[in-house]
Structures are given as structure tokens and as C-alpha cells.
Short mmCIF file of C-alpha atoms and ligand atoms in Angstrom, two decimals:
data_model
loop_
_atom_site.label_atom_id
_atom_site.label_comp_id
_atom_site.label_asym_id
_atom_site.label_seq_id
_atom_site.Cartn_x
_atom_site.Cartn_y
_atom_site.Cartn_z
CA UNK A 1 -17.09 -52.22 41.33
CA UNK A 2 -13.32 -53.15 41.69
CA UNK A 3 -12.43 -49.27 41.83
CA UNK A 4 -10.41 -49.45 45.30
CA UNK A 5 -11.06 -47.11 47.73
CA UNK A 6 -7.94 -45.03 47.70
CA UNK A 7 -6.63 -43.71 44.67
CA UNK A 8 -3.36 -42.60 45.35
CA UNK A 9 -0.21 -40.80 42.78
CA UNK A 10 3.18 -41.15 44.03
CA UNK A 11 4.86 -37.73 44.57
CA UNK A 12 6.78 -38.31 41.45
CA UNK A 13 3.48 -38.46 39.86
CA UNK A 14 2.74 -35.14 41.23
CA UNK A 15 1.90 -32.24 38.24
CA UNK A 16 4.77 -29.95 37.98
CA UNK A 17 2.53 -26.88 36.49
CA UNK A 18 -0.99 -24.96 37.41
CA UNK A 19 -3.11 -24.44 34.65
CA UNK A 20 -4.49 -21.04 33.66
CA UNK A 21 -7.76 -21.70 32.02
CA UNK A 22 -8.11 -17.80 30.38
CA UNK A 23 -5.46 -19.80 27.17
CA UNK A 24 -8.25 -21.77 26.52
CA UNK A 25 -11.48 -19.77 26.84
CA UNK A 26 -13.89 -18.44 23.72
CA UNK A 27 -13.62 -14.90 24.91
CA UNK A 28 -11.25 -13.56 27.23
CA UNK A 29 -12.69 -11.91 30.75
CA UNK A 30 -13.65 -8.99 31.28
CA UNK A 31 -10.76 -6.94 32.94
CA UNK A 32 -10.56 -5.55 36.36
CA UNK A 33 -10.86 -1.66 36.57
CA UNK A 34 -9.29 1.35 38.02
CA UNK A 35 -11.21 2.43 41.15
CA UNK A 36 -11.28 6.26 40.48
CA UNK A 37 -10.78 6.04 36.75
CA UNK A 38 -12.61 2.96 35.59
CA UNK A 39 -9.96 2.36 33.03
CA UNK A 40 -8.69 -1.28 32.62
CA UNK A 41 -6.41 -1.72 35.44
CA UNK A 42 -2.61 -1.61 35.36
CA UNK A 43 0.28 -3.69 37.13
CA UNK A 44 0.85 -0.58 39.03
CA UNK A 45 -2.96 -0.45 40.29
CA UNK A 46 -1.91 -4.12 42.30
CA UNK A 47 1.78 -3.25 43.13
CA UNK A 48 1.29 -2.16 46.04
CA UNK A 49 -0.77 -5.11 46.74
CA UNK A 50 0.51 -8.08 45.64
CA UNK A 51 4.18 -8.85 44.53
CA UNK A 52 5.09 -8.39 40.95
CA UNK A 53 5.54 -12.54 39.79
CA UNK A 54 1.64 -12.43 41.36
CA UNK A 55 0.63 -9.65 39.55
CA UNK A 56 1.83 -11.29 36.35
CA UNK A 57 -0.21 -14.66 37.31
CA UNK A 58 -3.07 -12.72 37.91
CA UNK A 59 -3.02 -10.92 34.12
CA UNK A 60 -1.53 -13.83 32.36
CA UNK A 61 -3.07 -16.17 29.25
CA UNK A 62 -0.23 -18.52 29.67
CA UNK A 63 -1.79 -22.16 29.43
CA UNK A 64 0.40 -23.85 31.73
CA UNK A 65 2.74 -22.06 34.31
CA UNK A 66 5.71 -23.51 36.16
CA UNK A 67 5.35 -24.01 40.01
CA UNK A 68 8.78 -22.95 41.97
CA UNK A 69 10.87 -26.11 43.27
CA UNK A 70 10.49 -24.70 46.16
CA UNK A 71 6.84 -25.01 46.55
CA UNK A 72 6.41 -28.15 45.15
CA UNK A 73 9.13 -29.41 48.30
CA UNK A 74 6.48 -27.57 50.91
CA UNK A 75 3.29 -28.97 48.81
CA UNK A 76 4.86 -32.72 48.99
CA UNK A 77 3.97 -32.30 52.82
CA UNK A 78 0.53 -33.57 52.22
CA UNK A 79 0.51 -34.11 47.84
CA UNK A 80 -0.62 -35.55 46.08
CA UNK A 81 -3.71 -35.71 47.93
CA UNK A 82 -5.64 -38.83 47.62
CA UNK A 83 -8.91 -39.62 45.67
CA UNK A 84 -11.75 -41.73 47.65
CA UNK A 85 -14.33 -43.62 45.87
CA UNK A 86 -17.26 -43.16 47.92
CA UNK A 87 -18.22 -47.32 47.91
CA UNK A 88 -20.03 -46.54 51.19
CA UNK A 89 -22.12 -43.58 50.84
CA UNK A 90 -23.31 -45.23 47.01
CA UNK A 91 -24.61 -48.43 49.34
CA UNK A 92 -26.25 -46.70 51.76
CA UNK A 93 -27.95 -44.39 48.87
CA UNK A 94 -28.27 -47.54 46.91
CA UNK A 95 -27.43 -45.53 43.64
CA UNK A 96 -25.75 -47.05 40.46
CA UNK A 97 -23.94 -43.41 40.16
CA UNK A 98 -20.24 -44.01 41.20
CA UNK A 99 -19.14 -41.01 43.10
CA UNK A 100 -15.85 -39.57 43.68
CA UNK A 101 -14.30 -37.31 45.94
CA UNK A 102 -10.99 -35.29 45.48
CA UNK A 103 -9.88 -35.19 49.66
CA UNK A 104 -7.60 -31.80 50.72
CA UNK A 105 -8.22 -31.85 54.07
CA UNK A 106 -5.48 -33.63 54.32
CA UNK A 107 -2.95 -30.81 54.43
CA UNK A 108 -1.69 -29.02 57.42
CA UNK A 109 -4.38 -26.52 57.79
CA UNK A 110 -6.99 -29.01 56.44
CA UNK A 111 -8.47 -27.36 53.71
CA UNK A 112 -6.67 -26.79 50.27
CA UNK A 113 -6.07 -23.27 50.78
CA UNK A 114 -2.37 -24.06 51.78
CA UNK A 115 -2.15 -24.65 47.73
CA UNK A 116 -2.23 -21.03 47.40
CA UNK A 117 -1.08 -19.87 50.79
CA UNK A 118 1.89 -21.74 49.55
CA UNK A 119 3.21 -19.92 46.35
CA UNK A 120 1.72 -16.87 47.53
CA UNK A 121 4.00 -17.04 50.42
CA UNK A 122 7.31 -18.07 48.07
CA UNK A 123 6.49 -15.27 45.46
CA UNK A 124 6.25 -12.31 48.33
CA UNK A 125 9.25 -13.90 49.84
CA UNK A 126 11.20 -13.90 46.80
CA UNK A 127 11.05 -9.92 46.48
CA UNK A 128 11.56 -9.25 50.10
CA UNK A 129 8.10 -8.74 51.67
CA UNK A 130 8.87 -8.92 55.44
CA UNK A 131 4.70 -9.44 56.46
CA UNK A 132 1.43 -10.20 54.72
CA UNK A 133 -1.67 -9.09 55.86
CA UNK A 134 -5.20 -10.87 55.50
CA UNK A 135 -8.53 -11.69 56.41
CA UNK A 136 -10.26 -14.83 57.11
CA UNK A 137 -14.04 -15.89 57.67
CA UNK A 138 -14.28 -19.18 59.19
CA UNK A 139 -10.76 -19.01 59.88
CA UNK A 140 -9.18 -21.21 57.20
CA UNK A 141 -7.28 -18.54 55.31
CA UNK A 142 -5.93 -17.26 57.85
CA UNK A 143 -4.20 -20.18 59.18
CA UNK A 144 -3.16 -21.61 55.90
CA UNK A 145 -1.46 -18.20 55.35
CA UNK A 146 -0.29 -18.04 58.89
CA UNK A 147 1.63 -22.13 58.21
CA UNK A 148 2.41 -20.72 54.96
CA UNK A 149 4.61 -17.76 56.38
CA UNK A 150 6.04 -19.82 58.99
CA UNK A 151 7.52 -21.96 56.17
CA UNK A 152 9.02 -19.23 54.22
CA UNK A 153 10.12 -16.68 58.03
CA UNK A 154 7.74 -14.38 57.14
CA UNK A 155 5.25 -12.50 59.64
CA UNK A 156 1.52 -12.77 59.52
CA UNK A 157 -1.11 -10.23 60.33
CA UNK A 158 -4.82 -11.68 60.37
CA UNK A 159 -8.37 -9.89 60.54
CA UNK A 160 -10.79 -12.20 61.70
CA UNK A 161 -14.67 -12.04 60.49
CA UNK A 162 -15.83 -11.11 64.56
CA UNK A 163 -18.69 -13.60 64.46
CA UNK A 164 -16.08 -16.31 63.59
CA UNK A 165 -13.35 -14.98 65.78
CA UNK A 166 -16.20 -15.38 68.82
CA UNK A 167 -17.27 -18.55 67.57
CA UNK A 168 -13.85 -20.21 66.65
CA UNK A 169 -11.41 -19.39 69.09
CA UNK A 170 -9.18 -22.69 68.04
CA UNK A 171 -8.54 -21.57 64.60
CA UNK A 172 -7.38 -18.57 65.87
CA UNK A 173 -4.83 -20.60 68.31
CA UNK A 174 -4.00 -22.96 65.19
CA UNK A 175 -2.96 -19.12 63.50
CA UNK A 176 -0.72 -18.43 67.01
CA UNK A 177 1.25 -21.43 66.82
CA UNK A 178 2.47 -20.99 63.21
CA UNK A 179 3.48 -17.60 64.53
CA UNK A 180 0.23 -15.30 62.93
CA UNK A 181 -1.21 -12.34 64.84
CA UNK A 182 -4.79 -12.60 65.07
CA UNK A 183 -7.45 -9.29 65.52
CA UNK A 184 -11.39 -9.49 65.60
CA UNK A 185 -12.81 -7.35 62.43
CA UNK A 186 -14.23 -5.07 63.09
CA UNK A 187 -11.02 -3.83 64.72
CA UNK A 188 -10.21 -0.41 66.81
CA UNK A 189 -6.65 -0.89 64.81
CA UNK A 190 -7.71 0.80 60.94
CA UNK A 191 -10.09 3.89 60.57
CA UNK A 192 -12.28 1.98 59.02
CA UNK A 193 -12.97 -0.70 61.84
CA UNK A 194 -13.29 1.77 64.50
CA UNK A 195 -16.28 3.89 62.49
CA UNK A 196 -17.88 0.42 62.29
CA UNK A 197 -17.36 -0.34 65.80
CA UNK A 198 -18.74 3.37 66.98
CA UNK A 199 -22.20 2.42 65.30
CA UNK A 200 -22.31 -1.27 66.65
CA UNK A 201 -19.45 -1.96 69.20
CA UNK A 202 -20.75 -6.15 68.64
CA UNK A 203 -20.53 -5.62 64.88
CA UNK A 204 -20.43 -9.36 63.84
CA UNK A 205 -17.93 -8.28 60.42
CA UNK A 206 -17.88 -9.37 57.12
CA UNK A 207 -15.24 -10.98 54.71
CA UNK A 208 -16.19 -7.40 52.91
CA UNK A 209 -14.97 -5.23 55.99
CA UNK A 210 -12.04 -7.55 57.07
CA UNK A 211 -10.05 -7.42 53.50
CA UNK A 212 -10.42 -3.53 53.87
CA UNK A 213 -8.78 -3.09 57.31
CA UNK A 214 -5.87 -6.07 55.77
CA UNK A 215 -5.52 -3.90 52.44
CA UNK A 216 -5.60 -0.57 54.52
CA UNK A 217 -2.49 -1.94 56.56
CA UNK A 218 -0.78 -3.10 53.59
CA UNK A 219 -0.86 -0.38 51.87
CA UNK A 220 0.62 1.67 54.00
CA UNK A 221 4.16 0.04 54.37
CA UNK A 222 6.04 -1.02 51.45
CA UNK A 223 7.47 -3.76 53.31
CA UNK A 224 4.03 -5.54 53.86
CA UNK A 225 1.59 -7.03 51.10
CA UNK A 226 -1.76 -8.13 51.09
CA UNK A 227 -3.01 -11.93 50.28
CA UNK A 228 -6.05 -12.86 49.02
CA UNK A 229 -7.68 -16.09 49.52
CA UNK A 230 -9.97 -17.06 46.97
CA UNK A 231 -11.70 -15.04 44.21
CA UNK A 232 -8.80 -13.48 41.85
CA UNK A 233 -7.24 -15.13 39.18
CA UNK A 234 -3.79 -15.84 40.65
CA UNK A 235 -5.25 -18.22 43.11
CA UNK A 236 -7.50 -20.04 41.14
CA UNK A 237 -4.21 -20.48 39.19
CA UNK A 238 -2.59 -22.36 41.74
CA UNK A 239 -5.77 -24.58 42.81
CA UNK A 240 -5.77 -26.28 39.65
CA UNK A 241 -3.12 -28.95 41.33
CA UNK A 242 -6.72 -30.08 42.97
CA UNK A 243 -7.69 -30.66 39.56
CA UNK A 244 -5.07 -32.02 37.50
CA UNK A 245 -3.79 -34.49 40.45
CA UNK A 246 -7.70 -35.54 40.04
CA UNK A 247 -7.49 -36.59 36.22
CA UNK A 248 -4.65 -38.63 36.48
CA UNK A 249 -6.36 -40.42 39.44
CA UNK A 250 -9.54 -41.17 37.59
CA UNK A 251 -7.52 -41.97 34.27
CA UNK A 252 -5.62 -44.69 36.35
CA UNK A 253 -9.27 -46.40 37.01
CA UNK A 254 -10.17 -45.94 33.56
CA UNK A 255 -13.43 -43.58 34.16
CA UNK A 256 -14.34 -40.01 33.10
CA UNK A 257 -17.08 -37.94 34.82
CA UNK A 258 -20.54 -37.00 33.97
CA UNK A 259 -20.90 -34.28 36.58
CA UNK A 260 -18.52 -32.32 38.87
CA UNK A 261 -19.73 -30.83 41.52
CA UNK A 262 -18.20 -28.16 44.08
CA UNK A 263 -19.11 -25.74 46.43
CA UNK A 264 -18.75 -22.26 45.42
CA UNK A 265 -17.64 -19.40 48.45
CA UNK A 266 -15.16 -17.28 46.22
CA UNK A 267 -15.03 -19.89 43.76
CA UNK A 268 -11.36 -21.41 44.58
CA UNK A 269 -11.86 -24.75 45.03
CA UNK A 270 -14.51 -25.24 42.74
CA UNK A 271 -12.35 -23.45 39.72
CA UNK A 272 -9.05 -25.80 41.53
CA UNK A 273 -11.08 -28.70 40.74
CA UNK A 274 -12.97 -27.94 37.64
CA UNK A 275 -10.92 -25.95 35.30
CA UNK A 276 -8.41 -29.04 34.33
CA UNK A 277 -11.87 -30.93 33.33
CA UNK A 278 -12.81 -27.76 31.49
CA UNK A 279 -9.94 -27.83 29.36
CA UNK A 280 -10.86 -31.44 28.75
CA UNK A 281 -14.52 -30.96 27.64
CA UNK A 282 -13.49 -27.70 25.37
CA UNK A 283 -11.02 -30.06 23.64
CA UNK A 284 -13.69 -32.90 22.76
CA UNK A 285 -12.16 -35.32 25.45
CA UNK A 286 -14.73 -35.72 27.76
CA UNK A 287 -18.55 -33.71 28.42
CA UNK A 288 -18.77 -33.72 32.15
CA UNK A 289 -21.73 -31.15 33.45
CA UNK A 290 -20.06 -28.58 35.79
CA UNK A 291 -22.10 -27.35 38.38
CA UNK A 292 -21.40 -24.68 41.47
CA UNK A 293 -23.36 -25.14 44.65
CA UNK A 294 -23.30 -22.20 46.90
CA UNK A 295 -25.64 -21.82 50.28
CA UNK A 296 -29.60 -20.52 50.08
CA UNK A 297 -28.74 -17.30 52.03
CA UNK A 298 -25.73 -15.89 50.13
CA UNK A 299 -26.46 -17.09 46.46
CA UNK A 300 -24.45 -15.21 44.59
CA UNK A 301 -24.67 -16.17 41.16
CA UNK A 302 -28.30 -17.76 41.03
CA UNK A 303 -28.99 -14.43 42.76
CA UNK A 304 -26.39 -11.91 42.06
CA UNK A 305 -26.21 -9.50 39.45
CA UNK A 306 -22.70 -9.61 37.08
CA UNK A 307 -21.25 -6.37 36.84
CA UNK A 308 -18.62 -4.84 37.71
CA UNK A 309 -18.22 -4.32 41.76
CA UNK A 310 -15.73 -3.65 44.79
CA UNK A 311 -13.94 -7.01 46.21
CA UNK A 312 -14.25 -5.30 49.64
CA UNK A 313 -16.75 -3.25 51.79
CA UNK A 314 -14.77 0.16 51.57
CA UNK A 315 -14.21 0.11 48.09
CA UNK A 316 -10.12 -0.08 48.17
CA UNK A 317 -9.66 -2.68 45.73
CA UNK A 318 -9.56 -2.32 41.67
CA UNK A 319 -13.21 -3.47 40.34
CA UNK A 320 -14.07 -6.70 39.44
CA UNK A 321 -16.41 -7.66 37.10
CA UNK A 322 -18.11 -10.50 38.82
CA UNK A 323 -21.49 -12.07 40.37
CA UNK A 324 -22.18 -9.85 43.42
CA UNK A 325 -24.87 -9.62 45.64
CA UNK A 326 -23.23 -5.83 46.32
CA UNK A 327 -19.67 -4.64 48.31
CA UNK A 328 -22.22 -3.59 51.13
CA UNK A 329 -24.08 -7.07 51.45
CA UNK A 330 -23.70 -8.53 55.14
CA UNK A 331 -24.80 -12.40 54.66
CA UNK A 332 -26.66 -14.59 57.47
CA UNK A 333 -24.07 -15.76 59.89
CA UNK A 334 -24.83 -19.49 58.05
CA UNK A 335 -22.49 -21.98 59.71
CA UNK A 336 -20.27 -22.45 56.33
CA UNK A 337 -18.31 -19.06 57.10
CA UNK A 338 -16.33 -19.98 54.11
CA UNK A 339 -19.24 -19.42 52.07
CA UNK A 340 -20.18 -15.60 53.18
CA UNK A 341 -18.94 -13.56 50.54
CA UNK A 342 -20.72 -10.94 48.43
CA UNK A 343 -18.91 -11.73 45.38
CA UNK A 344 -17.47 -14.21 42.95
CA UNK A 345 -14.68 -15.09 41.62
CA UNK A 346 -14.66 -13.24 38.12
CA UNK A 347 -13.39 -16.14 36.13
CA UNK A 348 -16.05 -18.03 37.71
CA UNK A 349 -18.51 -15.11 36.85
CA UNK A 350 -17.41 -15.27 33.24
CA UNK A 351 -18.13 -19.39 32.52
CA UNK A 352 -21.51 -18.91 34.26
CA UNK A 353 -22.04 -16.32 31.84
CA UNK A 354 -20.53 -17.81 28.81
CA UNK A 355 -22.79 -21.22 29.52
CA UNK A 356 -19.64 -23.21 30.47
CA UNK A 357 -21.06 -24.20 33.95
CA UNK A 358 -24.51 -24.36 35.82
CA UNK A 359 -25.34 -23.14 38.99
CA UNK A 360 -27.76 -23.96 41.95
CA UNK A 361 -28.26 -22.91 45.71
CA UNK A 362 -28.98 -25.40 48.70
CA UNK A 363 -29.99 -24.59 52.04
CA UNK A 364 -27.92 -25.75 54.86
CA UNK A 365 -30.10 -28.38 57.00
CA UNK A 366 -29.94 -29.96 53.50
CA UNK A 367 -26.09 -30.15 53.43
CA UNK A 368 -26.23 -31.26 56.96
CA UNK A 369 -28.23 -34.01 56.40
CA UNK A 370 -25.45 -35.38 53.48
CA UNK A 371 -23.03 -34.26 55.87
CA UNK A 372 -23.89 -36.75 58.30
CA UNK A 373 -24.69 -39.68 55.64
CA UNK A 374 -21.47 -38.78 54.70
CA UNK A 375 -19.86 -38.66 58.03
CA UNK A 376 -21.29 -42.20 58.72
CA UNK A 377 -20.30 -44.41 55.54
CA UNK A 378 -17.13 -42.33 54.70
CA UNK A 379 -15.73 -41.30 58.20
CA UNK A 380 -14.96 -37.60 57.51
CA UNK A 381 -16.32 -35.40 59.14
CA UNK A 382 -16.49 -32.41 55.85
CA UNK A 383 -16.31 -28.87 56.41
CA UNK A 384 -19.68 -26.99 56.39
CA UNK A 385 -18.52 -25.53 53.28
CA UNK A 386 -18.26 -28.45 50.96
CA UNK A 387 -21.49 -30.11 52.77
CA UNK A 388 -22.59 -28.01 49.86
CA UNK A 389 -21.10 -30.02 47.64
CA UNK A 390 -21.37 -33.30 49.29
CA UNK A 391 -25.80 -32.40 49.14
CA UNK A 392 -25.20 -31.77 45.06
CA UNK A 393 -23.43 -35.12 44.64
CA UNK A 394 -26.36 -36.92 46.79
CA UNK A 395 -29.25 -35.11 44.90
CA UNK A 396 -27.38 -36.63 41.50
CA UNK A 397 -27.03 -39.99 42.94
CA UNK A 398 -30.46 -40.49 44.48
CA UNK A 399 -32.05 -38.74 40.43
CA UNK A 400 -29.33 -41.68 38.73
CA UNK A 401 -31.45 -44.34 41.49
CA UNK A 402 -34.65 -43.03 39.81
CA UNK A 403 -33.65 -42.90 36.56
CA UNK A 404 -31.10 -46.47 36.31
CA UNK A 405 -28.30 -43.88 35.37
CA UNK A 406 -24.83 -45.25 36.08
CA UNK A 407 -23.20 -41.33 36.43
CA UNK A 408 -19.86 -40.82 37.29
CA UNK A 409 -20.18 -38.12 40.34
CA UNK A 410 -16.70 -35.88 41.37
CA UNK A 411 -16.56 -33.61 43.94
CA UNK A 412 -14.00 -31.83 45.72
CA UNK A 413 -14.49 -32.27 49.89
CA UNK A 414 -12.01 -29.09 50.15
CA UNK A 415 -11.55 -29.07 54.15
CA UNK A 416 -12.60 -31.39 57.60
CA UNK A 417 -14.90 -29.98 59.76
CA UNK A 418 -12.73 -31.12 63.29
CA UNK A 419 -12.64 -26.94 64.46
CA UNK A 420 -16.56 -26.74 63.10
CA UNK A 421 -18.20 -28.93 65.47
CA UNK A 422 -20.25 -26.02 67.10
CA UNK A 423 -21.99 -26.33 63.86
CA UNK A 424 -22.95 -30.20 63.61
CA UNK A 425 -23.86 -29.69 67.69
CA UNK A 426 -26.54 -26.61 65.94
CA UNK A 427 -27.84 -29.38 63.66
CA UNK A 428 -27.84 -32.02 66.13
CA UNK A 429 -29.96 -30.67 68.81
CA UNK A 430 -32.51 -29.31 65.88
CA UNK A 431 -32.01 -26.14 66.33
CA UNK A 432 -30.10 -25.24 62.93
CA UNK A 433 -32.78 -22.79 60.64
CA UNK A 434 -32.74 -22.20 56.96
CA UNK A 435 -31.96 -18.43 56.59
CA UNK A 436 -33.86 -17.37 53.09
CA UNK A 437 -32.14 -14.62 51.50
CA UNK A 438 -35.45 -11.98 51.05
CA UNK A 439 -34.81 -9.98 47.70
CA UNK A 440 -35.50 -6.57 49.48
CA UNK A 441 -31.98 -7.41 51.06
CA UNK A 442 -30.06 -8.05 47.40
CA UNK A 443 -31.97 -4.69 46.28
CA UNK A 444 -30.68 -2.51 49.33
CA UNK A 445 -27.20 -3.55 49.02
CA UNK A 446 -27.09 -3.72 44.87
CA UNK A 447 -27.79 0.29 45.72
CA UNK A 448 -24.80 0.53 46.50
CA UNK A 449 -22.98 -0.98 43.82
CA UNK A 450 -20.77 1.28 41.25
CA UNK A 451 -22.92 2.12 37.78
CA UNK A 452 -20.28 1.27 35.34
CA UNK A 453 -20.84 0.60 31.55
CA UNK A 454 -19.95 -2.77 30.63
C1 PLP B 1 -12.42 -21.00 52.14
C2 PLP B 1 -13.12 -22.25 51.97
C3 PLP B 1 -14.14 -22.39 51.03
C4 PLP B 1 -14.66 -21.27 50.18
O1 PLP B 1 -13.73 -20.72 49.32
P1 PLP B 1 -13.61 -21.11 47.78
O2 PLP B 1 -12.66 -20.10 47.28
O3 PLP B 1 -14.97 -20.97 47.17
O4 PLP B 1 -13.09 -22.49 47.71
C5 PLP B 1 -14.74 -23.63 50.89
N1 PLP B 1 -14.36 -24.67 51.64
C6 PLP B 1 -13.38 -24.58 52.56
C7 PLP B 1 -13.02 -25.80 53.34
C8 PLP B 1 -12.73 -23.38 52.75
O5 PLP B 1 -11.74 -23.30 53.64
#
């Protein structure tokens, strides 16, 4: 009980590496394949997506890799980010579990996708990229990409899911004033957009369709690269600062967790968080349960077949063995945009499949309901992507009330929810629904999907 509130590390205290969990794994991943050839893929397949340093993250079994001076100067900005104890929420659940939470909303864009937006930036930078291109759902990407350039004097080019574009109109100011250039996607800009938009000129988009118009751009100009997100291995990469700033926190109040939770969109900040306890519990040091959350209606691994699939609707990108729901799937506009994509990420894929990590889906007036027990002992107001999370963590604590269990809970509450209030004013006034995912709709789209061997 005398955990304090705050944990805090001094910025000296802050790790000076990422950690690439493939160097400790039983079996390596599966690789990504050629398109057209469905051969393993190549350096060359990315190059003329991602800069070469990135491209060497992304294929590397390096345990531990170095991050540039230079982004550790932009990361100290907001890092080390602190870690709460959640005293309040435990009393009002009156739980014995003791439950944690790893806080990034506390960077500029208020998410931790600036801890990839970041390096990604520096690395492009570094071999003369004048632009990047992207896409973003419920806007977060894109404006931790858009700050991220505006560090580092590069321009910014954003495709914006259209439901999200309509819905959010202030992230898509917060991406003007670090100097990004913001389109709706579907867009009349790339082939692709405009066939959309001639079958349904209020196409609401997908993550799917907007990384296909950003990769069609990039391709095109070898002075412009592509940035991804979430999903691929480089990014996870750089996440893992969520995870290793979190075990020096809990080792300076002595504890160790039983269960880590986090919400799973394209697997990011879950594998940010997780990954550093992985290593831990493969080397005999602790035996936390890891589990993924990820919403009812887009449930991609409880639901989601693993094999190999596109990362994007048009089928540009190298294939990816992963959990997929299929390239073609167009999830439920479900108020945790972040959430809404048909795959995931394929090192997250592989520890589902090798047993390392369980799964399970929860639908969202669920996570609304933590979110506002949450909101009302702890203050922040979460994103309505880790309310995922945030339910997990409350299901645990009120089983450890039945059961006398004194659990330690950790969970990551990846971004605030201050440009998301349309959605808590949806659950407010009753009227948010619980969109089921029917199966007819995973069969249609898994049509779709590449038959590749393997
Ligand atoms: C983008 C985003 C997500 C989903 O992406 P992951 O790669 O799964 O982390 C979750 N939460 C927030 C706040 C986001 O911005």
C-alpha cells in the first residue's frame, strides 16, 4: 500500500536501446514475401519504401539496438513517461489486485506513437528523404508523424480514414499546425481513391485503402518514403522504450507482474509494452500472463485466420504472414478508430501462435463503462483504444476480488481521449451499440485473401 502514485525515472534513467524481441524467440518468424513472386522478400522489395537503416531494423535479430542521440534529445520532450499506480480505481473496485498503468499520453501528440514517428523521422532524414507519406485512422499517426517531421524539416503528406476525417476535424488541424497536409481517403488524388469514390462518392475508407493511396504516392518519387504506423517489425522495435522504461519503474517498487494487459489495433503498443517482460519470462525472471485485448467487431486474432496476407486493400505491399480478417475487410466504424485494422502485427501473429501470449475480444459499451470508472478515480480521460485495455485490467481485478488474489495488473493507457469526446458524448446519451462481427462477413473478405503455402 505505500506504492506512491507516480513512479517517475529521471531522464538519465532513460534506456538508451530498443529491444528486438526476434534474438530471443524459439523459432524465428515467418518472413514477409514478394508480392508477384512469393519468394522471401528482399531489402530491395522495401527500398523504395522505407529508408535503408529501417529496412535493416525491420529484418534484424539484433537483441538490443542503439537509439540515435538525436532521438533520444526529441524523446526527452515528454520521457521517460511516468508510471501511475491506480490506488483509486483498486478502491472503488475494492480489489486486492494492485494495478498499474504505463501513461504515454503524455507526449506531444498524446499517444506513444511519437516513439516511432520519432526515429522514423531521423532515419529518412538521415538519407535525404525530402517528404513522407501516410495514413491515419483516428488520426493519431498522422499527427505524431506530422510533429515528427516538423522536428527533423521534413514535409508531411497524410490520408485520412474519411469516416475519421468527418468525424475528427481537430486532429486534422493538430496535423496543420506541425506543418502536415491532410486529404480524406478515399481521395480523387491516386487512381485508386477515385475508382473507390466512383462506386460510393461517401465511401467512409479504411486503414486498408488509405496506406495504398500513401504507398502509391511514395512510390512514385524517389525523394518521398512511406511510414508505417504500427504493425511491422521496425516499429514495434522502437515501442519497446514503453516497455523497458516500465521495468525499471516497477523494479524501483520492488513488484513484478502477474498479468499485462494491452490493447491490440496493429499490435504496437501492446508489443512496446510487452516484449521487454517477454524477454523476462523466457529467461526464468518473472511469469507474467500476456494478454491482447482487441474490440468485438474487428477481432483479429480470436477471429482471424494466420496466413500470409496484403498489409493494404490494393495489394501494394510485400505479404505478411499475420492474423487477418482479409486485405478487403471494411470493419464497423467502432469509436476506437485506432483499432480498425484487418491485420496484425506479424510478430504479434507469431507469439499468439507459438503460445507466448493469450488473446480475448471485448465489446465497446464494456470498455466504456471502465473508461468512465477510470475517468472518475484516475482523472484521464483514455483513448477509446486502450478502454480496451483499461476493461481487461478491470475484469482481472474484479476475478482477484472473487477469488482473494493479490495480482499485480500492468497495462499500457497508450493515448488521452481529449480529441475523442464525440465518442464518450455516443456513450453518454445511450446511444453507443455493440457492433457483432457476423462470420458471413470474415468469410466474404477471407475470399479474397492470397492462397499461399505456408
Ligand atoms: C494507433 C493507436 C492504437 C492502435 O495501434 P497499436 O499499434 O495496436 O498500438 C492504440 N491506441 C492509441 C492511443 C493509438 O493511437
Amino acid at each position: 500500500m505505500s506504492t506512491p502514485t507516480k513512479i517517475y525515472l529521471d531522464e538519465s534513467e532513460m534506456p538508451t536501446h530498443w529491444y528486438n524481441v526476434v534474438a530471443d524467440l524459439p523459432e524465428p518468424p515467418p518472413p514477409p514475401l514478394h508480392p508477384g513472386t512469393h519468394q522471401p522478400a528482399t531489402g530491395e522489395d522495401f527500398a523504395a519504401l522505407f529508408p535503408k537503416a529501417l529496412i535493416e531494423q525491420e529484418m534484424s535479430a539484433e537483441r538490443y539496438i542503439d537509439i540515435p542521440g538525436e532521438v533520444l534529445d526529441v524523446y526527452r520532450l515528454w520521457r521517460p513517461s511516468p508510471l501511475f499506480r491506480a490506488h483509486r480505481l483498486e478502491k472503488l473496485l475494492d480489489t486486492p489486485a494492485r494495478i498499474y498503468y504505463k501513461y504515454e499520453g503524455v507526449s506531444p501528440a498524446g499517444s506513444h506513437k511519437p516513439n516511432t514517428a520519432v526515429p522514423q523521422v531521423w532515419y529518412n532524414a538521415q538519407e535525404g528523404i525530402r517528404k513522407l507519406t501516410t495514413e491515419t485512422g483516428a488520426g493519431q499517426w498522422g499527427s505524431s508523424l506530422a510533429f515528427a517531421c516538423a522536428q527533423f524539416g521534413l514535409e508531411c503528406e497524410v490520408w485520412q480514414v474519411a469516416a475519421s476525417f468527418r468525424a475528427k476535424p481537430y486532429r486534422r488541424t493538430m496535423m496543420e499546425i506541425w506543418g502536415g497536409a491532410v486529404h480524406p481517403s478515399p481521395s480523387g488524388l491516386t487512381e485508386f481513391g477515385k475508382q473507390l469514390l466512383a462506386q460510393d462518392p461517401n465511401h467512409p475508407g479504411s486503414l486498408g485503402i488509405a496506406i495504398s493511396e500513401a504507398v502509391g504516392e511514395a512510390v512514385e518519387d524517389p525523394t518521398v518514403r512511406y511510414a508505417l504506423g504500427s504493425v511491422l517489425n521496425h516499429v514495434l522495435l522502437h515501442q519497446t522504450i514503453i516497455g523497458e522504461e516500465a521495468l525499471l519503474q516497477l523494479a524501483k517498487v520492488g513488484e513484478t507482474p502477474d498479468v499485462l494487459v494491452g490493447c491490440t489495433g496493429g499490435g504496437s503498443n501492446f508489443g512496446g509494452l510487452a516484449f521487454p517482460f517477454l524477454r523476462e519470462k523466457l529467461a526464468g525472471n518473472m511469469n507474467p500472463t500476456i494478454r491482447c485485448v482487441e474490440p468485438a467487431a474487428c477481432p483479429t486474432l480470436t477471429k482471424g485466420e494466420y496466413r500470409y496476407d496484403f498489409g493494404d486493400t490494393a495489394g501494394l505491399t510485400p505479404l505478411m504472414k499475420m492474423h487477418t480478417l482479409g486485405a478487403s475487410f471494411i470493419p464497423e466504424p467502432i469509436h476506437a478508430g485506432g483499432l480498425r485494422y484487418h491485420g496484425m502485427a506479424p510478430l504479434v501473429s507469431h507469439i499468439y501462435e507459438l503460445g507466448l501470449v493469450e488473446a480475448i475480444s471485448i465489446p465497446q459499451t464494456e470498455c466504456f463503462e471502465g473508461a468512465l470508472q477510470f475517468a472518475r478515480t484516475e482523472g484521464i480521460v483514455p483513448a477509446p483504444e486502450p478502454t480496451h485495455a483499461i476493461a481487461a485490467a478491470v475484469r482481472e481485478a474484479m476475478a482477484c476480488k472473487e477469488s482473494g488474489e493479490e495480482k499485480v495488473i500492468l497495462t499500457a493507457l497508450c493515448g488521452h481521449g481529449h480529441l475523442d469526446l464525440a465518442a464518450y458524448e455516443t456513450f453518454l446519451s445511450g446511444k453507443m451499440v455493440d457492433l457483432d462481427l457476423p462470420d458471413s462477413a470474415i468469410q466474404e473478405a477471407m475470399q479474397n485473401v492470397p492462397q499461399i503455402e505456408g
